[in-house]
């Protein structure tokens, strides 16, 4: 076993953290430190956990943790964790921080929204009521979520078994009454990580159905619907900025790529205000799709989050502007992480097999338009897909719009939350086991049968 040590940093000592010199660490610092210092709900309105970071370091012989400033290793990892410090049954209800609202509130909302048989819906309501009682009675909201970025899909660079054991040992000692959770684990992209959690006695609880697509697969780009969507985008969109006198033909929309969008929103002092009209419009479009059309349990991004995403390149944000009306009609914001497979037998990272993974936390358009005559969803999907194609990425398409994604060559799989609860008292563990059985043997078959 390789030796790893773990140290946690919060807003009181974050200035003491020696950040590794790599992209992931820089990304974590830009994304998470503002949440630590100013509160997560400034950026995601419907969450209020404590946000900290843990540093996992491979310690070589005769070296202490305090020596890490002198040590550079690919085994250095800094990841955010969220610690639930209050009940989240009321206004702070986002499923990214709350297992109760993920499995109970959100699950019920999805069941009601889908065309399931009445008897099946009644069964789901009954089971959910039983689990909900246990959740409340045994305080299962007391959780620590590792690598939690408070977005719909957490991306991973990976953990080996020794790192997971080191993190688990540390968190069990620091938070003995909290369950430990890793969200967004699946067998399509993080298969080796899923197996690792299973081997280490984590409980893999199915959480939702997601879709993935591999931009390196030539068959993907030969799918008829994909070709039609690309043709639609090429016919109707032009990449900005549009120059004076430029011939536009039948082009209706201007694509505002991230760099140009950043220029449009930056003031003379080099800052991007949360009150900028474009920033506010991006939030409005996101809300149209995720908070108006779908349950309000979804992530409620604030203008401060969008401004920070543009300012510090947290997300690659691109917008679609209507040339005739000058209004922004659609927006997509995505981020990427490099996933490194790990060979447990050889105890080495397989850098030659690394893959970049992309997902879109922000996606929005004005749903008052008829989607057939104003197919903004298709255009936004093409923008994300083509950008991913240029980087040879695997796209985690997340959940929702299942038929749309299947008809465009995406493959479905089940996403899991891997739970460690072995250190908890038996009464705290029973509800997790009930939830596992209900999710694995009832919810999962339903999702697969109805292709949700």
Coordinates of C-alpha atoms in Angstrom, one line a residue:
X1 CA 0.0 0.0 0.0
X2 CA 1.3 3.4 -0.9
X3 CA 1.3 6.0 1.9
X4 CA -1.1 8.9 1.5
X5 CA -2.0 11.6 4.0
X6 CA -5.0 13.9 4.0
X7 CA -5.5 17.5 5.4
X8 CA -8.6 19.6 5.3
X9 CA -8.7 23.3 4.7
X10 CA -11.6 25.7 5.4
X11 CA -11.9 29.5 5.1
X12 CA -9.9 30.0 8.4
X13 CA -6.7 28.3 7.0
X14 CA -7.1 28.2 3.2
X15 CA -4.3 30.7 2.9
X16 CA -1.9 28.1 4.3
X17 CA -2.7 25.6 1.5
X18 CA 0.2 25.0 -0.9
X19 CA -1.6 24.4 -4.1
X20 CA -0.2 21.8 -6.5
X21 CA 1.1 23.3 -9.8
X22 CA -1.5 21.8 -12.1
X23 CA -4.7 22.7 -14.0
X24 CA -7.1 20.8 -11.6
X25 CA -5.7 22.6 -8.6
X26 CA -6.0 26.0 -10.3
X27 CA -9.6 25.2 -11.3
X28 CA -10.5 24.2 -7.7
X29 CA -9.0 27.4 -6.3
X30 CA -10.9 29.6 -8.7
X31 CA -14.2 27.7 -8.3
X32 CA -14.3 26.7 -4.7
X33 CA -12.4 29.3 -2.6
X34 CA -15.0 32.1 -3.3
X35 CA -17.7 29.6 -2.1
X36 CA -15.7 28.9 1.0
X37 CA -15.1 32.6 1.8
X38 CA -18.5 34.0 0.9
X39 CA -20.9 31.1 1.4
X40 CA -22.1 28.6 -1.2
X41 CA -25.5 30.1 -1.4
X42 CA -24.1 33.3 -3.0
X43 CA -23.4 31.1 -6.1
X44 CA -26.0 28.4 -5.8
X45 CA -29.0 29.9 -4.1
X46 CA -30.6 26.7 -2.8
X47 CA -27.7 25.1 -0.9
X48 CA -26.1 25.9 2.4
X49 CA -23.5 23.3 3.3
X50 CA -20.0 24.0 4.7
X51 CA -17.6 24.0 1.8
X52 CA -14.0 22.9 2.4
X53 CA -11.2 21.3 0.4
X54 CA -9.0 18.3 1.2
X55 CA -5.5 17.8 0.0
X56 CA -4.4 14.2 -0.6
X57 CA -0.7 13.8 -0.8
X58 CA 1.6 10.8 -1.4
X59 CA 4.2 11.0 1.3
X60 CA 7.6 9.7 0.5
X61 CA 9.8 8.2 3.3
X62 CA 11.2 10.7 5.9
X63 CA 8.9 13.5 4.7
X64 CA 6.1 15.2 6.7
X65 CA 3.0 16.9 5.4
X66 CA 4.5 20.3 6.1
X67 CA 7.2 19.5 3.5
X68 CA 4.7 19.4 0.6
X69 CA 5.8 22.8 -0.7
X70 CA 9.1 21.1 -1.7
X71 CA 7.4 18.1 -3.2
X72 CA 5.8 17.8 -6.7
X73 CA 4.0 14.6 -7.5
X74 CA 1.2 13.5 -9.8
X75 CA -0.4 12.0 -6.7
X76 CA -1.1 15.4 -5.3
X77 CA -4.9 16.0 -5.4
X78 CA -7.0 18.8 -4.1
X79 CA -10.8 18.3 -4.1
X80 CA -13.8 20.1 -2.6
X81 CA -16.1 18.6 -0.1
X82 CA -19.4 19.7 1.2
X83 CA -20.5 19.0 4.8
X84 CA -24.2 19.3 5.6
X85 CA -24.5 21.4 8.7
X86 CA -28.3 21.8 8.9
X87 CA -31.5 20.0 7.9
X88 CA -32.2 20.7 4.2
X89 CA -35.9 19.9 4.1
X90 CA -37.0 23.4 3.6
X91 CA -35.6 26.1 1.3
X92 CA -32.1 24.7 0.9
X93 CA -33.2 21.8 -1.1
X94 CA -30.8 21.2 -4.1
X95 CA -30.2 17.5 -4.8
X96 CA -26.5 18.1 -5.3
X97 CA -26.1 18.6 -1.6
X98 CA -29.1 16.8 -0.2
X99 CA -29.6 13.0 -0.5
X100 CA -33.2 13.4 0.9
X101 CA -34.1 15.7 -2.0
X102 CA -32.2 13.7 -4.5
X103 CA -33.9 10.4 -3.8
X104 CA -37.2 11.5 -2.3
X105 CA -38.3 14.9 -3.5
X106 CA -36.7 14.7 -6.9
X107 CA -37.6 11.1 -7.4
X108 CA -41.2 11.8 -6.7
X109 CA -41.2 14.8 -9.1
X110 CA -39.7 12.7 -11.9
X111 CA -42.2 9.9 -11.3
X112 CA -45.1 12.3 -11.5
X113 CA -43.7 13.9 -14.7
X114 CA -43.3 10.7 -16.6
X115 CA -46.1 8.5 -18.2
X116 CA -46.0 5.7 -15.6
X117 CA -49.0 3.5 -14.7
X118 CA -51.1 4.9 -11.8
X119 CA -50.5 1.7 -9.8
X120 CA -46.7 2.1 -10.3
X121 CA -46.9 5.7 -9.2
X122 CA -48.8 4.7 -6.1
X123 CA -46.1 2.1 -5.3
X124 CA -43.4 4.7 -5.7
X125 CA -45.2 7.2 -3.5
X126 CA -45.6 4.5 -0.8
X127 CA -42.0 3.4 -0.8
X128 CA -40.8 7.1 -0.9
X129 CA -43.0 7.9 2.1
X130 CA -41.4 5.0 4.1
X131 CA -37.9 6.0 3.2
X132 CA -38.6 9.7 3.8
X133 CA -39.7 8.8 7.4
X134 CA -36.4 7.0 8.0
X135 CA -34.5 9.9 6.5
X136 CA -36.1 12.4 8.8
X137 CA -36.0 10.1 11.9
X138 CA -32.4 9.1 11.5
X139 CA -31.0 12.4 10.2
X140 CA -29.5 11.0 7.0
X141 CA -28.9 14.5 5.7
X142 CA -25.7 14.4 7.8
X143 CA -23.4 13.6 4.9
X144 CA -20.0 14.6 3.6
X145 CA -19.9 14.6 -0.2
X146 CA -16.4 14.3 -1.7
X147 CA -15.5 16.0 -5.0
X148 CA -18.7 17.9 -4.8
X149 CA -18.8 20.9 -7.1
X150 CA -22.5 21.6 -6.5
X151 CA -23.3 21.1 -10.1
X152 CA -25.5 18.4 -11.6
X153 CA -22.6 16.2 -12.7
X154 CA -19.3 16.0 -10.8
X155 CA -16.4 15.1 -13.0
X156 CA -13.4 13.1 -11.7
X157 CA -9.7 12.9 -12.4
X158 CA -9.9 9.5 -10.5
X159 CA -8.8 8.1 -7.2
X160 CA -6.8 5.0 -6.5
X161 CA -7.7 2.6 -3.7
X162 CA -5.1 3.9 -1.3
X163 CA -6.3 7.5 -1.8
X164 CA -9.9 6.5 -1.2
X165 CA -9.0 4.6 2.0
X166 CA -6.9 7.6 3.2
X167 CA -9.8 10.0 2.5
X168 CA -12.3 7.6 4.2
X169 CA -10.2 7.2 7.3
X170 CA -9.7 10.9 7.6
X171 CA -13.3 11.8 7.2
X172 CA -14.6 9.1 9.5
X173 CA -12.4 10.5 12.2
X174 CA -13.3 14.1 11.5
X175 CA -17.0 13.6 10.9
X176 CA -17.9 10.4 12.7
X177 CA -21.7 11.0 12.5
X178 CA -21.7 11.7 8.8
X179 CA -22.1 9.3 5.9
X180 CA -19.5 9.7 3.1
X181 CA -20.7 10.1 -0.5
X182 CA -19.2 10.2 -3.9
X183 CA -21.8 11.3 -6.5
X184 CA -21.8 11.0 -10.3
X185 CA -20.1 7.5 -10.5
X186 CA -21.0 5.5 -13.6
X187 CA -19.7 2.4 -15.4
X188 CA -19.4 4.1 -18.8
X189 CA -16.7 6.6 -18.0
X190 CA -15.6 5.8 -14.4
X191 CA -15.9 2.0 -14.5
X192 CA -12.6 1.4 -12.7
X193 CA -13.5 3.9 -10.0
X194 CA -17.0 2.3 -9.6
X195 CA -15.3 -1.1 -9.1
X196 CA -12.9 0.4 -6.6
X197 CA -15.7 1.7 -4.4
X198 CA -17.4 -1.6 -4.5
X199 CA -14.3 -3.4 -3.4
X200 CA -13.9 -1.0 -0.5
X201 CA -17.4 -1.7 0.9
X202 CA -19.1 1.5 -0.5
X203 CA -22.8 1.0 -1.2
X204 CA -23.5 1.9 -4.9
X205 CA -27.0 3.4 -4.8
X206 CA -28.5 4.1 -8.3
X207 CA -29.3 7.8 -8.6
X208 CA -30.4 8.4 -12.2
X209 CA -30.1 7.4 -15.8
X210 CA -27.6 9.4 -17.9
X211 CA -26.4 9.4 -21.5
X212 CA -22.8 9.6 -22.9
X213 CA -21.3 10.1 -26.3
X214 CA -17.7 9.6 -27.5
X215 CA -16.6 12.2 -29.9
X216 CA -13.9 10.0 -31.3
X217 CA -16.5 7.4 -32.5
X218 CA -17.0 8.1 -36.3
X219 CA -20.4 6.4 -36.2
X220 CA -21.7 9.1 -33.9
X221 CA -21.2 11.8 -36.7
X222 CA -22.9 9.6 -39.3
X223 CA -26.2 9.5 -37.3
X224 CA -28.9 11.1 -39.4
X225 CA -30.2 13.4 -36.7
X226 CA -26.7 14.6 -35.8
X227 CA -26.0 15.4 -39.4
X228 CA -29.3 17.3 -39.7
X229 CA -28.6 19.3 -36.5
X230 CA -25.1 20.2 -37.7
X231 CA -26.6 21.3 -41.1
X232 CA -29.2 23.4 -39.3
X233 CA -26.5 25.1 -37.2
X234 CA -24.3 25.8 -40.2
X235 CA -27.2 27.3 -42.1
X236 CA -28.6 29.5 -39.4
X237 CA -25.6 30.5 -37.3
X238 CA -22.5 32.5 -37.7
X239 CA -19.6 32.8 -35.3
X240 CA -19.2 36.3 -33.8
X241 CA -18.2 39.0 -33.8
X242 CA -20.1 40.0 -36.9
X243 CA -18.2 42.7 -38.8
X244 CA -19.8 45.7 -40.5
X245 CA -20.9 44.9 -44.0
X246 CA -20.5 41.1 -43.5
X247 CA -22.7 39.0 -45.8
X248 CA -25.0 37.0 -43.6
X249 CA -27.2 35.3 -46.2
X250 CA -29.9 33.3 -44.3
X251 CA -28.0 33.4 -41.0
X252 CA -30.3 34.2 -38.1
X253 CA -28.1 33.8 -35.1
X254 CA -24.7 34.9 -33.9
X255 CA -22.7 32.5 -31.7
X256 CA -21.0 34.4 -29.0
X257 CA -18.0 32.2 -28.0
X258 CA -16.6 32.3 -24.5
X259 CA -13.7 34.8 -25.3
X260 CA -16.0 37.2 -27.1
X261 CA -18.7 36.9 -24.5
X262 CA -16.2 37.7 -21.8
X263 CA -15.1 40.8 -23.8
X264 CA -18.7 42.0 -24.0
X265 CA -19.3 41.7 -20.3
X266 CA -16.0 43.0 -18.9
X267 CA -16.0 46.6 -17.7
X268 CA -13.1 49.1 -17.9
X269 CA -11.6 47.8 -14.7
X270 CA -11.5 44.3 -16.0
X271 CA -14.3 43.0 -13.9
X272 CA -17.6 41.3 -14.8
X273 CA -20.5 42.4 -12.7
X274 CA -23.3 40.1 -11.6
X275 CA -25.7 42.9 -12.6
X276 CA -24.6 42.9 -16.3
X277 CA -27.6 42.5 -18.6
X278 CA -26.0 39.6 -20.4
X279 CA -25.2 37.8 -17.1
X280 CA -28.8 38.3 -16.0
X281 CA -30.1 37.0 -19.3
X282 CA -28.0 33.9 -19.0
X283 CA -29.5 33.2 -15.6
X284 CA -33.0 33.9 -17.0
X285 CA -32.6 31.4 -19.9
X286 CA -31.2 28.7 -17.6
X287 CA -34.1 29.2 -15.2
X288 CA -36.6 28.9 -18.1
X289 CA -35.5 25.4 -18.8
X290 CA -34.5 24.0 -15.4
X291 CA -36.5 26.0 -12.8
X292 CA -39.7 26.6 -14.8
X293 CA -40.0 23.6 -17.0
X294 CA -38.4 21.2 -14.5
X295 CA -38.7 20.8 -10.7
X296 CA -37.4 23.7 -8.7
X297 CA -35.2 21.2 -6.9
X298 CA -32.6 21.8 -9.6
X299 CA -29.4 23.8 -9.1
X300 CA -30.3 27.5 -8.8
X301 CA -27.3 29.3 -10.2
X302 CA -27.1 32.9 -9.3
X303 CA -25.8 35.9 -11.4
X304 CA -22.7 35.8 -9.2
X305 CA -21.9 32.3 -10.3
X306 CA -22.3 33.2 -14.0
X307 CA -20.1 36.3 -13.6
X308 CA -17.5 34.3 -11.8
X309 CA -17.7 31.5 -14.5
X310 CA -16.9 34.1 -17.2
X311 CA -14.4 36.0 -15.2
X312 CA -12.3 33.0 -14.1
X313 CA -13.1 30.5 -16.9
X314 CA -15.0 28.2 -14.5
X315 CA -17.2 27.2 -17.4
X316 CA -16.8 27.7 -21.1
X317 CA -19.9 29.8 -21.6
X318 CA -21.3 30.4 -25.2
X319 CA -24.5 32.2 -26.1
X320 CA -26.7 32.5 -29.2
X321 CA -27.8 36.0 -30.1
X322 CA -30.7 36.7 -32.4
X323 CA -29.3 38.9 -35.2
X324 CA -32.7 40.6 -35.9
X325 CA -33.8 41.3 -32.3
X326 CA -30.3 41.5 -30.7
X327 CA -31.6 39.3 -27.9
X328 CA -29.7 36.4 -26.4
X329 CA -32.0 33.4 -27.0
X330 CA -29.8 30.5 -25.8
X331 CA -26.8 29.6 -23.7
X332 CA -24.6 26.6 -22.9
X333 CA -21.8 26.4 -20.3
X334 CA -19.6 23.4 -20.0
X335 CA -16.4 22.3 -18.2
X336 CA -13.9 19.4 -18.6
X337 CA -11.7 17.2 -16.5
X338 CA -9.1 14.7 -17.6
X339 CA -9.8 11.2 -16.3
X340 CA -6.7 9.0 -15.7
X341 CA -7.3 5.3 -15.4
X342 CA -5.3 3.6 -12.6
X343 CA -3.7 0.1 -12.7
X344 CA -4.1 -1.2 -9.2
X345 CA -1.9 -4.3 -9.9
X346 CA 1.0 -2.2 -11.2
X347 CA 0.2 0.7 -8.9
X348 CA 0.6 3.3 -11.6
X349 CA -1.5 5.8 -13.5
X350 CA -2.1 4.9 -17.1
X351 CA -1.5 8.3 -18.7
X352 CA -1.6 6.8 -22.2
X353 CA -5.2 5.9 -21.7
X354 CA -6.4 9.3 -20.3
X355 CA -9.6 10.8 -21.7
X356 CA -11.0 14.3 -21.4
X357 CA -14.6 14.3 -20.1
X358 CA -17.0 17.2 -20.7
X359 CA -20.4 18.0 -19.2
X360 CA -22.8 21.0 -19.4
X361 CA -24.0 22.4 -16.0
X362 CA -25.6 25.4 -17.8
X363 CA -28.0 24.9 -20.6
X364 CA -30.9 27.2 -21.4
X365 CA -33.2 28.8 -23.9
X366 CA -36.5 30.6 -24.1
X367 CA -39.1 27.8 -23.9
X368 CA -41.9 30.1 -24.9
X369 CA -40.9 29.4 -28.5
X370 CA -42.1 26.4 -30.4
X371 CA -39.2 24.0 -30.3
X372 CA -39.9 22.7 -33.8
X373 CA -39.9 26.2 -35.4
X374 CA -37.2 27.5 -33.1
X375 CA -35.0 24.5 -32.4
X376 CA -32.6 26.2 -29.9
X377 CA -32.0 22.9 -28.1
X378 CA -30.6 21.3 -31.2
X379 CA -28.3 24.3 -31.9
X380 CA -27.0 24.4 -28.4
X381 CA -26.3 20.7 -28.4
X382 CA -24.3 21.0 -31.6
X383 CA -22.2 23.8 -30.2
X384 CA -21.3 21.6 -27.2
X385 CA -20.7 18.5 -29.3
X386 CA -18.5 20.2 -32.0
X387 CA -16.4 21.9 -29.3
X388 CA -16.0 18.5 -27.7
X389 CA -15.1 16.9 -31.0
X390 CA -12.2 19.3 -31.4
X391 CA -10.9 18.1 -28.1
X392 CA -11.6 14.3 -28.6
X393 CA -13.8 14.3 -25.4
X394 CA -16.3 11.9 -24.0
X395 CA -19.4 14.0 -23.3
X396 CA -21.4 13.1 -20.2
X397 CA -24.8 14.3 -21.4
X398 CA -26.3 14.0 -17.9
X399 CA -30.0 13.1 -17.6
X400 CA -33.2 14.3 -19.3
X401 CA -34.4 14.5 -22.9
X402 CA -33.7 10.8 -23.2
X403 CA -35.3 10.2 -26.6
X404 CA -33.6 13.2 -28.1
X405 CA -30.2 11.9 -27.0
X406 CA -30.9 8.2 -28.0
X407 CA -31.8 9.4 -31.5
X408 CA -28.4 11.1 -31.7
X409 CA -26.3 8.1 -30.9
X410 CA -25.9 8.6 -27.2
X411 CA -25.7 5.5 -25.0
X412 CA -27.5 5.2 -21.7
X413 CA -26.2 4.0 -18.4
X414 CA -27.0 4.2 -14.7
X415 CA -25.3 6.8 -12.5
X416 CA -24.6 5.9 -8.8
X417 CA -23.9 7.6 -5.5
X418 CA -21.3 5.5 -3.7
X419 CA -22.0 5.7 0.1
X420 CA -19.7 4.7 3.0
X421 CA -21.8 4.2 6.1
X422 CA -20.0 1.2 7.9
X423 CA -18.8 3.5 10.7
X424 CA -22.3 4.6 11.6
X425 CA -24.7 3.1 14.2
X426 CA -27.0 0.4 13.0
X427 CA -30.1 2.6 13.0
X428 CA -28.3 5.2 10.8
X429 CA -27.3 2.4 8.4
X430 CA -30.7 0.8 7.9
X431 CA -32.3 3.6 5.9
X432 CA -29.3 3.5 3.5
X433 CA -29.8 -0.2 3.0
X434 CA -33.5 0.3 2.4
X435 CA -32.7 3.0 -0.1
X436 CA -30.2 0.8 -1.9
X437 CA -32.8 -2.1 -2.2
X438 CA -35.5 0.3 -3.4
X439 CA -33.2 2.0 -5.9
X440 CA -31.5 -1.2 -7.2
X441 CA -34.5 -3.5 -7.5
X442 CA -37.4 -1.1 -8.1
X443 CA -36.3 2.3 -9.4
X444 CA -33.5 1.0 -11.6
X445 CA -35.6 -1.6 -13.5
X446 CA -38.3 1.0 -14.0
X447 CA -35.8 3.5 -15.5
X448 CA -34.4 0.9 -17.8
X449 CA -37.8 -0.4 -18.9
X450 CA -39.3 3.0 -19.7
X451 CA -35.9 4.2 -21.1
X452 CA -36.1 7.3 -19.0

